[in-house]
Amino acid sequence: MSASSPSSPASGLGPSGPADPEHDPRASYALEPERIAGLTDLVVSTSGESVPTYTPLSGQVLAMIPQTTPADVEEAYRRARAAQREWARTSLEHRSALMLKLHDLVLDRQDEIMDLICWESGKARKHAFDEPLHIALTARYYARTAHDHLDTERKIGVVPGLTRVELNRVPKGVVGIISPWNYPFTMALCDGLPALMAGNAVVTKPDAQTMLTALFGAQLLREAGFPEDLWQVVAGPGRVLGGEMISRSDYICFTGSTATGKIIAKQCAEQLIGCSLELGGKNPIIILRDADVDRAAEGAVRASFSNAGQLCVSMERMFVADQVYDRFLEKFVARTKAMRLQPGLEWGSDMGSLISQDQLDTVTAHVEDAVAKGARVLAGGKPRPDLGPYYYEPTILEGVTPDMTCFGDETFGPVIALYRFSDEADAVARANDGEYGLNASIYSQDGKRARAIARHIKCGTVNINEAFAATFASLDAPMGGMRQSGMGRRQGAEGIHRYTETQSVATQRLMRFAPPPGVSDKMFAKIFTANLRLMKKLGAK
Ligand code: NAD
């Protein structure tokens, strides 16, 4: 952490800890201009207009962000297309070398990255650390596996030995990426790196609340040696720029809410372009009767309160076996109450602020509705204006019923509902309830049994004895949602193949697909039929 960062006004405050009467949380979070010098110039903008971006730590203005007009979007795509034509001719070795340079830069400059993330999102520094970590993992993974995913592959020809078939993976062209605010560095870069690796250019529209972090990512790409025009950043309201991007893109990668995802999917369908949609969730965690209760209670805190619950893969529903319910509850509640809430950029806080008034309103409304209808608050349950304008306590609810909003709607905040179960099949059925299917977690000391149960859970990822990090950080495994949680996958082979078109090239030798001179069509059909029977007998595929 750099010396010029603002000092933390309060520390060691648990969720029920006292407010510090001396402390004015709005006092100390102005961002020094030199921190962001040159960043806003990276936005493609000729509008002359700019809008402020604020820090949730205090509500103060951080910077003015230039806004992109529809004509600027056109220009961004023109530049990206020109750069892509050159880029597509570069070798995988060259692209991998730049990716590994980015890996090093991200690790070397992690303090600057985390400062910006904390400033813009208000999250705790330990949750900000996940972001450079994830981008370093992504850069290394695609650098080291580029040949595995992108090399030309041999396929089986119709006449073995005479028909040689090769599969090429060619870049789509220009990929449009629309990303949310919750993991501003990860979400700005992680889907774009495989797009670049596969030979595409990128035009990206990060969320307006976290533009500076995304622009810092763009600057690091340049420093790593990626061509300037290969990565374009546009800024402005999604509902205005979204359509402008979709009409010019060869593929769209969207991360955000299910409601917006459906709008994007329709617009992409009209253009006949593909899209991947990483959307919302109402993720379940199941604590089985043979779980290690201490480990489950520790994991449950991270599952529920990482990034103040503003994480697509964090948990909002917890199903706990009767046999361990009371022991688990006691430990989970104690751990939650002991969490340190400390605003600021320093290490040492267990949970940061929500990002905005909108988020605070949603969380407050969900908890108030549940309490009014009879839910019990076992920990937290209150906003903490003494810590910052949008701070909310990590909250555990019991007795949540289907008539309460937070039973099925995504809260996207630090609120977890606890439910008891006596029958595992019933727990799985309840975990599968609802419309989402993003991520699940199972705690058990019997890995084989937990893996068998995982197969019955309708989620794109299932973590056993971990909340979400095990799948999220295992870059070789695809990640994404079933049902209303999305379409397509990031990470792994699917995460890079989505940005390519397959092209099959077949070279036919000697034999033609027509009767040779002097052979009738009827005879040719007979020969072919005999040939097919023989091939089956020989075990041909
Ligand atoms: P959102 O859908 O409102 O916004 C996400 C992005 O889409 C922003 O950049 C926004 O400007 C843009 N946008 C908004 N309307 C648009 C439109 N009509 N056309 C084009 N772009 C538009 O989402 P949010 O509420 O800011 O983010 C939180 C949601 O994102 C939660 O539901 C969360 O679960 C989800 N999310 C999912 C993942 C995942 O990987 N599955 C990751 C992070 C967040």
mmCIF file of C-alpha atoms in Angstrom, residues 128-491:
data_model
loop_
_atom_site.group_PDB
_atom_site.id
_atom_site.type_symbol
_atom_site.label_atom_id
_atom_site.label_comp_id
_atom_site.label_asym_id
_atom_site.label_seq_id
_atom_site.Cartn_x
_atom_site.Cartn_y
_atom_site.Cartn_z
ATOM 1 C CA ALA A 128 -9.648 -6.522 -4.037
ATOM 2 C CA PHE A 129 -6.586 -8.800 -4.041
ATOM 3 C CA ASP A 130 -8.659 -11.539 -5.713
ATOM 4 C CA GLU A 131 -8.738 -9.414 -8.857
ATOM 5 C CA PRO A 132 -5.050 -9.066 -9.829
ATOM 6 C CA LEU A 133 -4.732 -12.679 -8.708
ATOM 7 C CA HIS A 134 -7.448 -13.814 -11.115
ATOM 8 C CA ILE A 135 -6.066 -11.797 -14.016
ATOM 9 C CA ALA A 136 -2.546 -13.154 -13.467
ATOM 10 C CA LEU A 137 -3.980 -16.699 -13.447
ATOM 11 C CA THR A 138 -5.981 -16.010 -16.610
ATOM 12 C CA ALA A 139 -3.022 -14.480 -18.452
ATOM 13 C CA ARG A 140 -0.742 -17.387 -17.537
ATOM 14 C CA TYR A 141 -3.329 -20.023 -18.378
ATOM 15 C CA TYR A 142 -4.103 -18.752 -21.876
ATOM 16 C CA ALA A 143 -0.426 -17.999 -22.584
ATOM 17 C CA ARG A 144 0.546 -21.540 -21.692
ATOM 18 C CA THR A 145 -2.393 -23.328 -23.354
ATOM 19 C CA ALA A 146 -2.714 -21.301 -26.554
ATOM 20 C CA HIS A 147 -1.459 -24.115 -28.762
ATOM 21 C CA ASP A 148 -3.709 -26.676 -27.046
ATOM 22 C CA HIS A 149 -6.784 -24.595 -27.833
ATOM 23 C CA LEU A 150 -5.928 -22.944 -31.126
ATOM 24 C CA ASP A 151 -3.685 -25.228 -33.165
ATOM 25 C CA THR A 152 -5.135 -26.774 -36.289
ATOM 26 C CA GLU A 153 -6.597 -30.202 -35.422
ATOM 27 C CA ARG A 154 -6.826 -33.315 -37.591
ATOM 28 C CA LYS A 155 -10.348 -34.790 -37.921
ATOM 29 C CA ILE A 156 -11.524 -38.122 -39.279
ATOM 30 C CA GLY A 157 -12.037 -38.025 -43.054
ATOM 31 C CA VAL A 158 -14.861 -39.869 -44.782
ATOM 32 C CA VAL A 159 -12.407 -42.141 -46.602
ATOM 33 C CA PRO A 160 -9.519 -42.786 -44.238
ATOM 34 C CA GLY A 161 -6.206 -42.156 -45.907
ATOM 35 C CA LEU A 162 -7.825 -40.464 -48.888
ATOM 36 C CA THR A 163 -9.725 -37.624 -47.246
ATOM 37 C CA ARG A 164 -7.554 -35.443 -45.047
ATOM 38 C CA VAL A 165 -9.602 -33.132 -42.827
ATOM 39 C CA GLU A 166 -8.243 -30.259 -40.765
ATOM 40 C CA LEU A 167 -10.056 -27.956 -38.389
ATOM 41 C CA ASN A 168 -8.842 -24.365 -38.160
ATOM 42 C CA ARG A 169 -9.964 -21.944 -35.479
ATOM 43 C CA VAL A 170 -10.069 -18.469 -36.943
ATOM 44 C CA PRO A 171 -10.742 -15.323 -34.902
ATOM 45 C CA LYS A 172 -14.251 -13.871 -35.009
ATOM 46 C CA GLY A 173 -12.916 -10.331 -35.527
ATOM 47 C CA VAL A 174 -13.933 -7.638 -33.058
ATOM 48 C CA VAL A 175 -15.431 -8.763 -29.756
ATOM 49 C CA GLY A 176 -17.611 -6.384 -27.739
ATOM 50 C CA ILE A 177 -17.371 -6.797 -23.960
ATOM 51 C CA ILE A 178 -19.907 -5.235 -21.583
ATOM 52 C CA SER A 179 -18.964 -5.666 -17.942
ATOM 53 C CA PRO A 180 -20.318 -4.878 -14.448
ATOM 54 C CA TRP A 181 -18.872 -3.004 -11.477
ATOM 55 C CA ASN A 182 -18.581 -5.700 -8.840
ATOM 56 C CA TYR A 183 -15.116 -7.022 -9.795
ATOM 57 C CA PRO A 184 -14.000 -4.042 -11.841
ATOM 58 C CA PHE A 185 -10.474 -5.222 -12.729
ATOM 59 C CA THR A 186 -11.307 -8.898 -13.221
ATOM 60 C CA MET A 187 -14.471 -8.216 -15.191
ATOM 61 C CA ALA A 188 -12.779 -5.591 -17.350
ATOM 62 C CA LEU A 189 -10.005 -7.965 -18.445
ATOM 63 C CA CYS A 190 -10.682 -11.652 -17.821
ATOM 64 C CA ASP A 191 -12.961 -12.241 -20.793
ATOM 65 C CA GLY A 192 -10.882 -10.068 -23.097
ATOM 66 C CA LEU A 193 -7.584 -11.905 -22.628
ATOM 67 C CA PRO A 194 -8.711 -15.117 -24.378
ATOM 68 C CA ALA A 195 -10.289 -12.962 -27.114
ATOM 69 C CA LEU A 196 -6.903 -11.338 -27.755
ATOM 70 C CA MET A 197 -5.109 -14.668 -27.522
ATOM 71 C CA ALA A 198 -7.396 -16.054 -30.250
ATOM 72 C CA GLY A 199 -6.499 -13.161 -32.581
ATOM 73 C CA ASN A 200 -9.406 -10.778 -31.981
ATOM 74 C CA ALA A 201 -9.586 -7.103 -31.122
ATOM 75 C CA VAL A 202 -11.779 -5.923 -28.235
ATOM 76 C CA VAL A 203 -14.080 -2.964 -27.685
ATOM 77 C CA THR A 204 -15.079 -2.812 -24.055
ATOM 78 C CA LYS A 205 -17.710 -0.874 -22.130
ATOM 79 C CA PRO A 206 -17.074 -1.175 -18.409
ATOM 80 C CA ASP A 207 -19.694 -0.103 -15.893
ATOM 81 C CA ALA A 208 -19.802 3.674 -15.348
ATOM 82 C CA GLN A 209 -19.132 3.294 -11.601
ATOM 83 C CA THR A 210 -15.750 1.637 -12.039
ATOM 84 C CA MET A 211 -14.240 3.146 -15.177
ATOM 85 C CA LEU A 212 -10.889 4.084 -13.630
ATOM 86 C CA THR A 213 -9.997 0.522 -12.681
ATOM 87 C CA ALA A 214 -10.974 -0.708 -16.146
ATOM 88 C CA LEU A 215 -8.904 2.040 -17.767
ATOM 89 C CA PHE A 216 -5.937 1.077 -15.632
ATOM 90 C CA GLY A 217 -6.302 -2.429 -17.066
ATOM 91 C CA ALA A 218 -6.250 -0.972 -20.595
ATOM 92 C CA GLN A 219 -3.102 0.962 -19.724
ATOM 93 C CA LEU A 220 -1.393 -2.189 -18.443
ATOM 94 C CA LEU A 221 -2.217 -3.990 -21.694
ATOM 95 C CA ARG A 222 -0.412 -1.238 -23.593
ATOM 96 C CA GLU A 223 2.531 -1.395 -21.213
ATOM 97 C CA ALA A 224 2.714 -5.146 -21.767
ATOM 98 C CA GLY A 225 3.142 -4.436 -25.494
ATOM 99 C CA PHE A 226 -0.308 -5.137 -26.947
ATOM 100 C CA PRO A 227 -0.949 -2.786 -29.909
ATOM 101 C CA GLU A 228 -2.714 0.431 -28.821
ATOM 102 C CA ASP A 229 -5.742 0.111 -31.072
ATOM 103 C CA LEU A 230 -6.362 -3.538 -30.282
ATOM 104 C CA TRP A 231 -8.231 -2.687 -27.057
ATOM 105 C CA GLN A 232 -10.730 0.165 -27.220
ATOM 106 C CA VAL A 233 -12.613 1.531 -24.230
ATOM 107 C CA VAL A 234 -15.937 3.327 -24.555
ATOM 108 C CA ALA A 235 -17.867 5.008 -21.737
ATOM 109 C CA GLY A 236 -21.513 5.837 -21.294
ATOM 110 C CA PRO A 237 -24.894 4.368 -20.460
ATOM 111 C CA GLY A 238 -25.253 0.724 -21.450
ATOM 112 C CA ARG A 239 -28.721 1.172 -22.908
ATOM 113 C CA VAL A 240 -27.301 3.769 -25.353
ATOM 114 C CA LEU A 241 -23.918 2.248 -26.203
ATOM 115 C CA GLY A 242 -25.027 -1.402 -26.008
ATOM 116 C CA GLY A 243 -26.952 -1.354 -29.286
ATOM 117 C CA GLU A 244 -24.197 0.653 -30.991
ATOM 118 C CA MET A 245 -21.672 -1.990 -29.976
ATOM 119 C CA ILE A 246 -23.811 -4.997 -30.834
ATOM 120 C CA SER A 247 -24.527 -3.739 -34.354
ATOM 121 C CA ARG A 248 -20.771 -3.528 -35.031
ATOM 122 C CA SER A 249 -19.440 -6.558 -33.122
ATOM 123 C CA ASP A 250 -18.723 -10.067 -34.362
ATOM 124 C CA TYR A 251 -19.432 -11.464 -30.900
ATOM 125 C CA ILE A 252 -20.622 -10.079 -27.558
ATOM 126 C CA CYS A 253 -19.491 -11.116 -24.097
ATOM 127 C CA PHE A 254 -21.836 -9.738 -21.451
ATOM 128 C CA THR A 255 -21.654 -10.005 -17.682
ATOM 129 C CA GLY A 256 -24.400 -8.484 -15.586
ATOM 130 C CA SER A 257 -28.009 -8.945 -14.587
ATOM 131 C CA THR A 258 -30.350 -11.501 -16.123
ATOM 132 C CA ALA A 259 -32.745 -8.721 -17.170
ATOM 133 C CA THR A 260 -30.065 -6.921 -19.205
ATOM 134 C CA GLY A 261 -28.727 -10.239 -20.514
ATOM 135 C CA LYS A 262 -32.089 -10.942 -22.129
ATOM 136 C CA ILE A 263 -32.061 -7.563 -23.898
ATOM 137 C CA ILE A 264 -28.532 -8.236 -25.185
ATOM 138 C CA ALA A 265 -29.466 -11.751 -26.358
ATOM 139 C CA LYS A 266 -32.356 -10.378 -28.438
ATOM 140 C CA GLN A 267 -30.173 -7.710 -30.031
ATOM 141 C CA CYS A 268 -27.466 -10.267 -30.843
ATOM 142 C CA ALA A 269 -30.081 -12.581 -32.378
ATOM 143 C CA GLU A 270 -31.156 -9.800 -34.720
ATOM 144 C CA GLN A 271 -27.548 -9.401 -35.875
ATOM 145 C CA LEU A 272 -27.058 -13.190 -36.041
ATOM 146 C CA ILE A 273 -23.977 -12.940 -33.862
ATOM 147 C CA GLY A 274 -23.123 -15.169 -30.932
ATOM 148 C CA CYS A 275 -22.971 -14.036 -27.335
ATOM 149 C CA SER A 276 -21.989 -15.373 -23.953
ATOM 150 C CA LEU A 277 -24.059 -14.207 -21.005
ATOM 151 C CA GLU A 278 -22.755 -14.443 -17.445
ATOM 152 C CA LEU A 279 -25.751 -13.488 -15.336
ATOM 153 C CA GLY A 280 -27.208 -13.509 -11.843
ATOM 154 C CA GLY A 281 -27.564 -16.258 -9.263
ATOM 155 C CA LYS A 282 -29.248 -17.256 -6.013
ATOM 156 C CA ASN A 283 -26.566 -19.689 -5.067
ATOM 157 C CA PRO A 284 -27.067 -22.516 -2.560
ATOM 158 C CA ILE A 285 -24.563 -23.945 -0.077
ATOM 159 C CA ILE A 286 -25.369 -27.332 1.461
ATOM 160 C CA ILE A 287 -23.756 -28.440 4.728
ATOM 161 C CA LEU A 288 -24.104 -32.229 4.958
ATOM 162 C CA ARG A 289 -24.344 -34.137 8.251
ATOM 163 C CA ASP A 290 -20.729 -35.349 7.907
ATOM 164 C CA ALA A 291 -19.277 -31.877 7.249
ATOM 165 C CA ASP A 292 -16.306 -30.621 9.231
ATOM 166 C CA VAL A 293 -18.302 -27.969 11.073
ATOM 167 C CA ASP A 294 -15.368 -25.645 11.792
ATOM 168 C CA ARG A 295 -14.274 -25.696 8.195
ATOM 169 C CA ALA A 296 -17.843 -25.187 6.981
ATOM 170 C CA ALA A 297 -18.371 -22.204 9.306
ATOM 171 C CA GLU A 298 -15.157 -20.557 8.094
ATOM 172 C CA GLY A 299 -16.079 -21.229 4.465
ATOM 173 C CA ALA A 300 -19.641 -20.020 5.000
ATOM 174 C CA VAL A 301 -18.366 -16.575 5.985
ATOM 175 C CA ARG A 302 -16.426 -16.257 2.731
ATOM 176 C CA ALA A 303 -19.310 -17.823 0.786
ATOM 177 C CA SER A 304 -21.768 -15.227 2.075
ATOM 178 C CA PHE A 305 -19.821 -12.031 2.674
ATOM 179 C CA SER A 306 -16.958 -11.839 0.167
ATOM 180 C CA ASN A 307 -17.129 -8.435 -1.497
ATOM 181 C CA ALA A 308 -20.117 -7.724 0.767
ATOM 182 C CA GLY A 309 -22.053 -10.382 -1.124
ATOM 183 C CA GLN A 310 -21.796 -8.459 -4.397
ATOM 184 C CA LEU A 311 -20.404 -11.444 -6.187
ATOM 185 C CA CYS A 312 -22.283 -13.463 -8.775
ATOM 186 C CA VAL A 313 -21.027 -16.768 -7.310
ATOM 187 C CA SER A 314 -21.470 -15.958 -3.611
ATOM 188 C CA MET A 315 -24.124 -17.720 -1.556
ATOM 189 C CA GLU A 316 -27.513 -16.403 -0.435
ATOM 190 C CA ARG A 317 -29.182 -19.698 0.637
ATOM 191 C CA MET A 318 -27.678 -22.143 3.108
ATOM 192 C CA PHE A 319 -29.149 -25.611 3.769
ATOM 193 C CA VAL A 320 -27.769 -27.269 6.895
ATOM 194 C CA ALA A 321 -28.322 -30.883 8.010
ATOM 195 C CA ASP A 322 -30.291 -31.297 11.250
ATOM 196 C CA GLN A 323 -27.473 -33.305 12.819
ATOM 197 C CA VAL A 324 -25.015 -30.361 12.666
ATOM 198 C CA TYR A 325 -27.373 -27.378 12.498
ATOM 199 C CA ASP A 326 -26.982 -26.108 16.065
ATOM 200 C CA ARG A 327 -23.206 -26.595 16.233
ATOM 201 C CA PHE A 328 -22.742 -25.014 12.822
ATOM 202 C CA LEU A 329 -25.047 -22.106 13.578
ATOM 203 C CA GLU A 330 -23.221 -21.232 16.791
ATOM 204 C CA LYS A 331 -19.846 -21.152 15.014
ATOM 205 C CA PHE A 332 -21.099 -19.351 11.916
ATOM 206 C CA VAL A 333 -22.875 -16.641 13.913
ATOM 207 C CA ALA A 334 -19.840 -16.178 16.182
ATOM 208 C CA ARG A 335 -17.506 -15.825 13.196
ATOM 209 C CA THR A 336 -19.843 -13.377 11.504
ATOM 210 C CA LYS A 337 -20.193 -11.221 14.607
ATOM 211 C CA ALA A 338 -16.410 -11.158 14.965
ATOM 212 C CA MET A 339 -15.865 -9.777 11.463
ATOM 213 C CA ARG A 340 -13.890 -6.532 11.371
ATOM 214 C CA LEU A 341 -15.648 -3.827 9.388
ATOM 215 C CA GLN A 342 -13.189 -1.116 8.541
ATOM 216 C CA PRO A 343 -13.589 1.320 5.682
ATOM 217 C CA GLY A 344 -10.585 2.407 3.703
ATOM 218 C CA LEU A 345 -7.790 1.074 1.576
ATOM 219 C CA GLU A 346 -5.755 -0.720 4.236
ATOM 220 C CA TRP A 347 -5.499 -4.457 4.829
ATOM 221 C CA GLY A 348 -7.281 -5.713 7.922
ATOM 222 C CA SER A 349 -10.949 -5.327 7.059
ATOM 223 C CA ASP A 350 -13.084 -8.442 6.655
ATOM 224 C CA MET A 351 -15.762 -6.753 4.616
ATOM 225 C CA GLY A 352 -16.115 -3.437 2.831
ATOM 226 C CA SER A 353 -18.936 -1.186 1.762
ATOM 227 C CA LEU A 354 -21.651 -1.772 -0.798
ATOM 228 C CA ILE A 355 -21.005 0.195 -3.956
ATOM 229 C CA SER A 356 -24.002 2.502 -4.145
ATOM 230 C CA GLN A 357 -27.234 3.817 -2.706
ATOM 231 C CA ASP A 358 -29.118 1.488 -5.092
ATOM 232 C CA GLN A 359 -27.362 -1.530 -3.631
ATOM 233 C CA LEU A 360 -27.957 -0.308 -0.085
ATOM 234 C CA ASP A 361 -31.650 0.256 -0.853
ATOM 235 C CA THR A 362 -32.056 -3.273 -2.230
ATOM 236 C CA VAL A 363 -30.295 -4.926 0.699
ATOM 237 C CA THR A 364 -32.204 -2.844 3.260
ATOM 238 C CA ALA A 365 -35.524 -3.572 1.529
ATOM 239 C CA HIS A 366 -34.864 -7.324 1.395
ATOM 240 C CA VAL A 367 -33.978 -7.519 5.086
ATOM 241 C CA GLU A 368 -36.823 -5.232 6.227
ATOM 242 C CA ASP A 369 -39.339 -7.222 4.177
ATOM 243 C CA ALA A 370 -38.088 -10.514 5.623
ATOM 244 C CA VAL A 371 -38.162 -9.219 9.203
ATOM 245 C CA ALA A 372 -41.631 -7.710 8.759
ATOM 246 C CA LYS A 373 -42.891 -11.110 7.599
ATOM 247 C CA GLY A 374 -41.357 -12.986 10.532
ATOM 248 C CA ALA A 375 -37.714 -13.798 9.712
ATOM 249 C CA ARG A 376 -35.248 -13.718 12.619
ATOM 250 C CA VAL A 377 -31.967 -11.771 12.433
ATOM 251 C CA LEU A 378 -29.145 -13.848 13.952
ATOM 252 C CA ALA A 379 -26.374 -11.401 13.077
ATOM 253 C CA GLY A 380 -26.185 -7.958 11.501
ATOM 254 C CA GLY A 381 -29.348 -6.611 9.898
ATOM 255 C CA LYS A 382 -28.525 -2.890 9.856
ATOM 256 C CA PRO A 383 -26.893 -0.245 7.655
ATOM 257 C CA ARG A 384 -23.749 1.315 9.171
ATOM 258 C CA PRO A 385 -23.666 4.983 8.148
ATOM 259 C CA ASP A 386 -21.018 5.528 10.830
ATOM 260 C CA LEU A 387 -18.601 3.537 8.614
ATOM 261 C CA GLY A 388 -19.591 4.927 5.236
ATOM 262 C CA PRO A 389 -22.670 5.959 3.302
ATOM 263 C CA TYR A 390 -23.409 2.487 1.869
ATOM 264 C CA TYR A 391 -22.048 0.156 4.545
ATOM 265 C CA TYR A 392 -24.337 -2.719 5.604
ATOM 266 C CA GLU A 393 -23.625 -5.349 8.248
ATOM 267 C CA PRO A 394 -23.031 -8.996 7.330
ATOM 268 C CA THR A 395 -26.441 -10.469 8.025
ATOM 269 C CA ILE A 396 -27.721 -13.962 8.842
ATOM 270 C CA LEU A 397 -31.447 -14.659 8.640
ATOM 271 C CA GLU A 398 -33.406 -17.644 9.879
ATOM 272 C CA GLY A 399 -37.049 -18.431 9.177
ATOM 273 C CA VAL A 400 -37.122 -17.032 5.624
ATOM 274 C CA THR A 401 -40.275 -18.191 3.804
ATOM 275 C CA PRO A 402 -41.348 -18.152 0.141
ATOM 276 C CA ASP A 403 -43.489 -15.023 0.588
ATOM 277 C CA MET A 404 -40.357 -12.971 1.423
ATOM 278 C CA THR A 405 -38.515 -11.213 -1.417
ATOM 279 C CA CYS A 406 -35.116 -12.547 -0.391
ATOM 280 C CA PHE A 407 -36.344 -16.152 -0.618
ATOM 281 C CA GLY A 408 -35.961 -16.282 -4.410
ATOM 282 C CA ASP A 409 -34.754 -12.866 -5.627
ATOM 283 C CA GLU A 410 -31.036 -12.152 -5.862
ATOM 284 C CA THR A 411 -30.106 -9.690 -3.088
ATOM 285 C CA PHE A 412 -26.510 -9.228 -4.296
ATOM 286 C CA GLY A 413 -25.530 -8.151 -0.806
ATOM 287 C CA PRO A 414 -24.243 -9.534 2.523
ATOM 288 C CA VAL A 415 -27.388 -11.448 3.457
ATOM 289 C CA ILE A 416 -27.657 -15.205 3.880
ATOM 290 C CA ALA A 417 -30.789 -17.202 4.746
ATOM 291 C CA LEU A 418 -30.342 -20.402 6.773
ATOM 292 C CA TYR A 419 -32.599 -23.424 6.320
ATOM 293 C CA ARG A 420 -32.595 -26.792 8.098
ATOM 294 C CA PHE A 421 -32.989 -30.122 6.333
ATOM 295 C CA SER A 422 -33.309 -33.737 7.419
ATOM 296 C CA ASP A 423 -33.345 -35.445 4.049
ATOM 297 C CA GLU A 424 -30.509 -34.895 1.552
ATOM 298 C CA ALA A 425 -32.711 -35.426 -1.497
ATOM 299 C CA ASP A 426 -34.995 -32.709 -0.166
ATOM 300 C CA ALA A 427 -32.002 -30.383 0.353
ATOM 301 C CA VAL A 428 -30.919 -30.904 -3.262
ATOM 302 C CA ALA A 429 -34.479 -30.280 -4.509
ATOM 303 C CA ARG A 430 -34.657 -27.040 -2.508
ATOM 304 C CA ALA A 431 -31.209 -25.990 -3.733
ATOM 305 C CA ASN A 432 -32.498 -26.494 -7.290
ATOM 306 C CA ASP A 433 -35.606 -24.419 -6.606
ATOM 307 C CA GLY A 434 -35.992 -21.146 -8.464
ATOM 308 C CA GLU A 435 -34.827 -19.907 -11.822
ATOM 309 C CA TYR A 436 -31.070 -19.545 -11.422
ATOM 310 C CA GLY A 437 -28.225 -22.066 -11.776
ATOM 311 C CA LEU A 438 -24.848 -20.411 -11.377
ATOM 312 C CA ASN A 439 -22.798 -21.811 -8.504
ATOM 313 C CA ALA A 440 -23.289 -24.202 -5.584
ATOM 314 C CA SER A 441 -21.201 -25.424 -2.681
ATOM 315 C CA ILE A 442 -21.320 -28.657 -0.685
ATOM 316 C CA TYR A 443 -19.503 -29.316 2.593
ATOM 317 C CA SER A 444 -18.849 -32.979 3.469
ATOM 318 C CA GLN A 445 -15.902 -35.050 4.637
ATOM 319 C CA ASP A 446 -16.801 -37.664 2.047
ATOM 320 C CA GLY A 447 -15.642 -36.207 -1.248
ATOM 321 C CA LYS A 448 -17.020 -39.091 -3.304
ATOM 322 C CA ARG A 449 -20.509 -38.710 -1.853
ATOM 323 C CA ALA A 450 -20.415 -34.936 -2.305
ATOM 324 C CA ARG A 451 -19.332 -35.338 -5.945
ATOM 325 C CA ALA A 452 -22.223 -37.752 -6.528
ATOM 326 C CA ILE A 453 -24.660 -35.207 -5.075
ATOM 327 C CA ALA A 454 -23.105 -32.451 -7.206
ATOM 328 C CA ARG A 455 -24.291 -34.215 -10.360
ATOM 329 C CA HIS A 456 -27.904 -33.578 -9.278
ATOM 330 C CA ILE A 457 -27.408 -29.860 -8.732
ATOM 331 C CA LYS A 458 -28.448 -27.642 -11.626
ATOM 332 C CA CYS A 459 -25.550 -25.195 -11.473
ATOM 333 C CA GLY A 460 -22.675 -24.544 -13.860
ATOM 334 C CA THR A 461 -20.120 -24.874 -11.050
ATOM 335 C CA VAL A 462 -20.144 -26.847 -7.796
ATOM 336 C CA ASN A 463 -17.425 -26.365 -5.176
ATOM 337 C CA ILE A 464 -16.847 -29.064 -2.591
ATOM 338 C CA ASN A 465 -15.491 -27.891 0.766
ATOM 339 C CA GLU A 466 -14.998 -24.422 -0.685
ATOM 340 C CA ALA A 467 -17.408 -21.634 -1.597
ATOM 341 C CA PHE A 468 -16.477 -20.473 -5.086
ATOM 342 C CA ALA A 469 -12.727 -19.936 -5.304
ATOM 343 C CA ALA A 470 -11.863 -23.528 -6.232
ATOM 344 C CA THR A 471 -13.768 -23.417 -9.518
ATOM 345 C CA PHE A 472 -13.235 -19.708 -10.176
ATOM 346 C CA ALA A 473 -9.469 -20.004 -9.903
ATOM 347 C CA SER A 474 -9.215 -23.317 -11.784
ATOM 348 C CA LEU A 475 -8.808 -21.687 -15.152
ATOM 349 C CA ASP A 476 -8.797 -24.958 -17.079
ATOM 350 C CA ALA A 477 -12.409 -25.600 -16.033
ATOM 351 C CA PRO A 478 -15.236 -23.746 -17.785
ATOM 352 C CA MET A 479 -17.409 -21.495 -15.681
ATOM 353 C CA GLY A 480 -20.885 -20.116 -16.254
ATOM 354 C CA GLY A 481 -24.553 -20.508 -15.564
ATOM 355 C CA MET A 482 -27.358 -22.904 -16.317
ATOM 356 C CA ARG A 483 -30.976 -21.766 -16.672
ATOM 357 C CA GLN A 484 -31.472 -17.999 -16.027
ATOM 358 C CA SER A 485 -27.845 -17.625 -14.909
ATOM 359 C CA GLY A 486 -26.527 -17.473 -18.414
ATOM 360 C CA MET A 487 -25.399 -18.967 -21.666
ATOM 361 C CA GLY A 488 -21.897 -19.977 -22.657
ATOM 362 C CA ARG A 489 -18.847 -20.315 -20.468
ATOM 363 C CA ARG A 490 -15.759 -18.323 -19.547
ATOM 364 C CA GLN A 491 -12.430 -20.024 -18.749
#
